[in-house]
PDB file of C-alpha atoms in Angstrom:
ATOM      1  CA  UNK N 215     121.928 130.793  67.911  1.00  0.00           C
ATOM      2  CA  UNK N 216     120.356 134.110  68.762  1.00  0.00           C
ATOM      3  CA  UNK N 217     117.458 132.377  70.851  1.00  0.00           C
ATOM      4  CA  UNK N 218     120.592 130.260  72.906  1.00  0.00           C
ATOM      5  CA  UNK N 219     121.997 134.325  73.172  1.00  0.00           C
ATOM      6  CA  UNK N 220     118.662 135.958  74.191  1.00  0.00           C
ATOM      7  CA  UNK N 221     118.220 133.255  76.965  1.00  0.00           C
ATOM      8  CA  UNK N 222     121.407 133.499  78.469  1.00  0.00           C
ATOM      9  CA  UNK N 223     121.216 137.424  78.602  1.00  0.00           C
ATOM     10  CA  UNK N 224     118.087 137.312  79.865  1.00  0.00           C
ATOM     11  CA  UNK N 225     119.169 134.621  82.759  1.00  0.00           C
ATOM     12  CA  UNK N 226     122.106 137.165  83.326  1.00  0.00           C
ATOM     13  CA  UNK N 227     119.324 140.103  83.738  1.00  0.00           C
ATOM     14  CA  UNK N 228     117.449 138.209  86.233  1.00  0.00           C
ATOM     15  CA  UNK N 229     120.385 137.017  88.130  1.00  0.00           C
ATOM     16  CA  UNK N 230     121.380 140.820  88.172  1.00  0.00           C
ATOM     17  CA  UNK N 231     118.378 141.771  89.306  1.00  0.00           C
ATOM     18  CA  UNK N 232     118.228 138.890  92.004  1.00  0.00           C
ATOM     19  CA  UNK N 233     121.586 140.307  93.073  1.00  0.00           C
ATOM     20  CA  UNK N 234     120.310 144.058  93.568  1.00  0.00           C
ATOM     21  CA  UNK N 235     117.132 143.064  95.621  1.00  0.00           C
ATOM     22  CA  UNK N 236     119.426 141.189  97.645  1.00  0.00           C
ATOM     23  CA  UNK N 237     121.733 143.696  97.878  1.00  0.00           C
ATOM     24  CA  UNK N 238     118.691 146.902  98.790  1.00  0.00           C
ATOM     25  CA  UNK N 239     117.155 144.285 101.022  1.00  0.00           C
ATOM     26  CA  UNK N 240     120.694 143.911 103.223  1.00  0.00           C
ATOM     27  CA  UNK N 241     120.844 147.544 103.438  1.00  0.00           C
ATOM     28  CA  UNK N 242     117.468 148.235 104.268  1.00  0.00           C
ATOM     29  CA  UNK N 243     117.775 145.578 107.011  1.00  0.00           C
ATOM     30  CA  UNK N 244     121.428 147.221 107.943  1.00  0.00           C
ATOM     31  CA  UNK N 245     119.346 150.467 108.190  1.00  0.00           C
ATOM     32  CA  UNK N 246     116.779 148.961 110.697  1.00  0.00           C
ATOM     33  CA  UNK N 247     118.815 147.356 112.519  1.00  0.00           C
ATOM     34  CA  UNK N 248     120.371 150.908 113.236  1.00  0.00           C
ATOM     35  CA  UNK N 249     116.808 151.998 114.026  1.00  0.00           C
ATOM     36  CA  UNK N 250     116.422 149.825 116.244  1.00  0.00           C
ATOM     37  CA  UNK N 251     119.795 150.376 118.074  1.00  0.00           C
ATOM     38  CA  UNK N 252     119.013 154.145 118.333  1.00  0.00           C
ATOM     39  CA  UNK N 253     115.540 152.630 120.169  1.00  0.00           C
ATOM     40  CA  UNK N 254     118.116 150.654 122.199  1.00  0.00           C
ATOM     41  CA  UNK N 255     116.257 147.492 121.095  1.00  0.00           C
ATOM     42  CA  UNK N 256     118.106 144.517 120.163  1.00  0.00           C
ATOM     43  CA  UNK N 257     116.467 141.486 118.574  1.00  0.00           C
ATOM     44  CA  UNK N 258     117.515 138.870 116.754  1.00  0.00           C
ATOM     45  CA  UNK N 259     118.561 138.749 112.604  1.00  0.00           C
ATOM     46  CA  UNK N 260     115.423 136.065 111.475  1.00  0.00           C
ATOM     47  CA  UNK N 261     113.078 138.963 113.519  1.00  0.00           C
ATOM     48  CA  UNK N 262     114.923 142.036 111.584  1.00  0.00           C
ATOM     49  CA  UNK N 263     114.575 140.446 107.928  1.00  0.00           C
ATOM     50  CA  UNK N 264     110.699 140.306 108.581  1.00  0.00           C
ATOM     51  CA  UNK N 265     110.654 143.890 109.592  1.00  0.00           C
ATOM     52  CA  UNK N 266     112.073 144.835 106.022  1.00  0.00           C
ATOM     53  CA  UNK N 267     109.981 145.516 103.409  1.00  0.00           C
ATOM     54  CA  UNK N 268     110.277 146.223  99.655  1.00  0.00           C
ATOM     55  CA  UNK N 269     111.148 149.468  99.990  1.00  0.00           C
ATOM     56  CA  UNK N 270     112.669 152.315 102.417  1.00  0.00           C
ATOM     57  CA  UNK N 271     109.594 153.737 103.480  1.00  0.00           C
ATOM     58  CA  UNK N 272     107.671 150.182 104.539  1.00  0.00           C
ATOM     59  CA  UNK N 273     110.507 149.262 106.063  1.00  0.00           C
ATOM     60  CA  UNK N 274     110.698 152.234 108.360  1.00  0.00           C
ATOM     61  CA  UNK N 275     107.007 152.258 109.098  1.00  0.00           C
ATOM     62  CA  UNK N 276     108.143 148.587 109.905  1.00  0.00           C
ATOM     63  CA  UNK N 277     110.363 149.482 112.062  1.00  0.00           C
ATOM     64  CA  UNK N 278     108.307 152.553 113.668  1.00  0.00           C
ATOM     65  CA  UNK N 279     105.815 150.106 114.572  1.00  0.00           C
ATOM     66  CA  UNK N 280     107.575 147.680 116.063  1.00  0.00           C
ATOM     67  CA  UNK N 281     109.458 149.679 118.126  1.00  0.00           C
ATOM     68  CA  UNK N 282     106.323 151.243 119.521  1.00  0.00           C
ATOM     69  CA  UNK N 283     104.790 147.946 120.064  1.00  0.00           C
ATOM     70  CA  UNK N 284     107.846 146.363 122.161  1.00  0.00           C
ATOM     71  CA  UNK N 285     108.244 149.151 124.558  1.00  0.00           C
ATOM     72  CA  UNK N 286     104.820 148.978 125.242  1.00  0.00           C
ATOM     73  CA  UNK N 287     104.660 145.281 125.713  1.00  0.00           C
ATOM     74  CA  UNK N 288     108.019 145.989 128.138  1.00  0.00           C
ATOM     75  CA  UNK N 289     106.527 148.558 129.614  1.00  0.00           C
ATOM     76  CA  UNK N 290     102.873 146.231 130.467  1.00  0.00           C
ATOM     77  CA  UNK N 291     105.424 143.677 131.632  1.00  0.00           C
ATOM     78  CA  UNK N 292     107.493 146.067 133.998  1.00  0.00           C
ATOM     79  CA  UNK N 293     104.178 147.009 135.192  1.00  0.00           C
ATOM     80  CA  UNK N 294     103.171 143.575 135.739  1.00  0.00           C
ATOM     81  CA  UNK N 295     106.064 142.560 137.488  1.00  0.00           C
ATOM     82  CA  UNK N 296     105.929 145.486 139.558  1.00  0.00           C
ATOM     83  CA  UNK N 297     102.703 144.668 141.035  1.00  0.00           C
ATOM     84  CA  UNK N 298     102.872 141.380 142.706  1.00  0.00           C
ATOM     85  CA  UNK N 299     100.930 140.138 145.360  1.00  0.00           C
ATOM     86  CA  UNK N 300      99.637 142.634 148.036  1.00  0.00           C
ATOM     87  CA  UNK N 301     100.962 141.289 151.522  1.00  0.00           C
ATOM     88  CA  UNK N 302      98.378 139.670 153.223  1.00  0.00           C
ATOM     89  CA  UNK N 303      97.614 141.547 157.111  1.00  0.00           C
ATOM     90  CA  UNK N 304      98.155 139.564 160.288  1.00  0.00           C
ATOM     91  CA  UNK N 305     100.382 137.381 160.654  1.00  0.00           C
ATOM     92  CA  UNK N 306     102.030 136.416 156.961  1.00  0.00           C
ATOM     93  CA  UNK N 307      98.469 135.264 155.957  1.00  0.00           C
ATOM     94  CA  UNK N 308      99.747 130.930 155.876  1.00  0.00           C
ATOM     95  CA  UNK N 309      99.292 130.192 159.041  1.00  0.00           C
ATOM     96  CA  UNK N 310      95.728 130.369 160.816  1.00  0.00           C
ATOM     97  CA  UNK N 311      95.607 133.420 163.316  1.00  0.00           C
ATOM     98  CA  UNK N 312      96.275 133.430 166.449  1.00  0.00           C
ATOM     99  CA  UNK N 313      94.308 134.287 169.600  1.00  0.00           C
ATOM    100  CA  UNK N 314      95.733 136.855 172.546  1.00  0.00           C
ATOM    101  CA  UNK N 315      95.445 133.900 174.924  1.00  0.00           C
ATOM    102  CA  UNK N 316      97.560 131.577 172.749  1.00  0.00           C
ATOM    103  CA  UNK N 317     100.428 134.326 171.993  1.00  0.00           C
ATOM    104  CA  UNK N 318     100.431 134.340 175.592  1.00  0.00           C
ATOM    105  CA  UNK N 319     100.674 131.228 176.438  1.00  0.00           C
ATOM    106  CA  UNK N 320     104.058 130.953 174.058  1.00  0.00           C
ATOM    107  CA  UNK N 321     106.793 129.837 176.936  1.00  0.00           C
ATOM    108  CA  UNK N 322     109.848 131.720 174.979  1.00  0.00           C
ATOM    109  CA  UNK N 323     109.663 135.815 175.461  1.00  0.00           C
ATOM    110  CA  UNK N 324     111.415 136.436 172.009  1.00  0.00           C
ATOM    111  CA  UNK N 325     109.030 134.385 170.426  1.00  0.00           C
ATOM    112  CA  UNK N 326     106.029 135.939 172.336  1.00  0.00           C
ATOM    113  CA  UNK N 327     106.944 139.206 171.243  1.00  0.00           C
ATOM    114  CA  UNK N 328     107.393 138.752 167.660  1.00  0.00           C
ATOM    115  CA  UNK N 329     103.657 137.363 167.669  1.00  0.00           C
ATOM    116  CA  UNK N 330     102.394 139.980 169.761  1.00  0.00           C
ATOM    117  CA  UNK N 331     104.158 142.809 167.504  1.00  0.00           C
ATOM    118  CA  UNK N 332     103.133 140.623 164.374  1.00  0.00           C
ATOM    119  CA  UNK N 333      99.202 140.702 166.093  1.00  0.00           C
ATOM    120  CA  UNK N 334      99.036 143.855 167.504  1.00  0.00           C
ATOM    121  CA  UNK N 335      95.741 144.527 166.964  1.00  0.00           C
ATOM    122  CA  UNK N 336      94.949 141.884 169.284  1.00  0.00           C
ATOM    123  CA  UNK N 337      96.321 143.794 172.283  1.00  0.00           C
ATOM    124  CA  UNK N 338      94.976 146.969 171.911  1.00  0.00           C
TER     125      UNK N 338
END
């Protein structure tokens, strides 16, 4: 009878105890996601349970280093973005350039100045 007693008190224990790491872990992963929001950084819940760790202090360095790392990768990627393609000189770099005679030739005077402005080297 007591071994039927010491088993089910023990199962109660470890259920407890389940319950209270469940418990710290959702309020260490409350607190990070608060982190985060002060960071304005918002990412999803699967992404915030793998920055918590065991404890308060792992999970802030956690969250510490993530932060770091995602502005920086957001900042690269601004960056990126920012540069784009240099504009090619001449005239819009697709179409093969063309010679002063040729611009001249063009019957329609709207037309023949746009390609003159567009290949102004060529007349100066």
């Amino acid at each position: 009878m007591t071994e039927k007693a010491n088993y089910r008190a023990k199962k109660a224990e470890d259920a407890l105890e389940e319950m209270k790491r469940q418990n710290a872990r959702s309020d260490m992963a409350k607190e990070a996601r608060k982190m985060l929001a002060d960071e304005d950084i918002t990412i999803p819940d699967e992404l915030v349970m793998n920055l918590v760790a065991e404890d308060a202090d792992g999970t802030k360095a956690a969250v510490e280093a993530f932060s770091t790392m995602y502005k920086e990768a957001v900042q690269k990627a601004v960056k990126d973005a920012l540069k784009g393609k240099a504009p090619k000189a001449g005239n819009g770099g697709d179409k093969p350039p063309m010679t002063k005679e040729q611009i001249l030739a063009v019957k329609n005077p709207s037309e023949r100045q746009k390609l003159i402005a567009e290949n102004i080297t060529l007349f100066q």
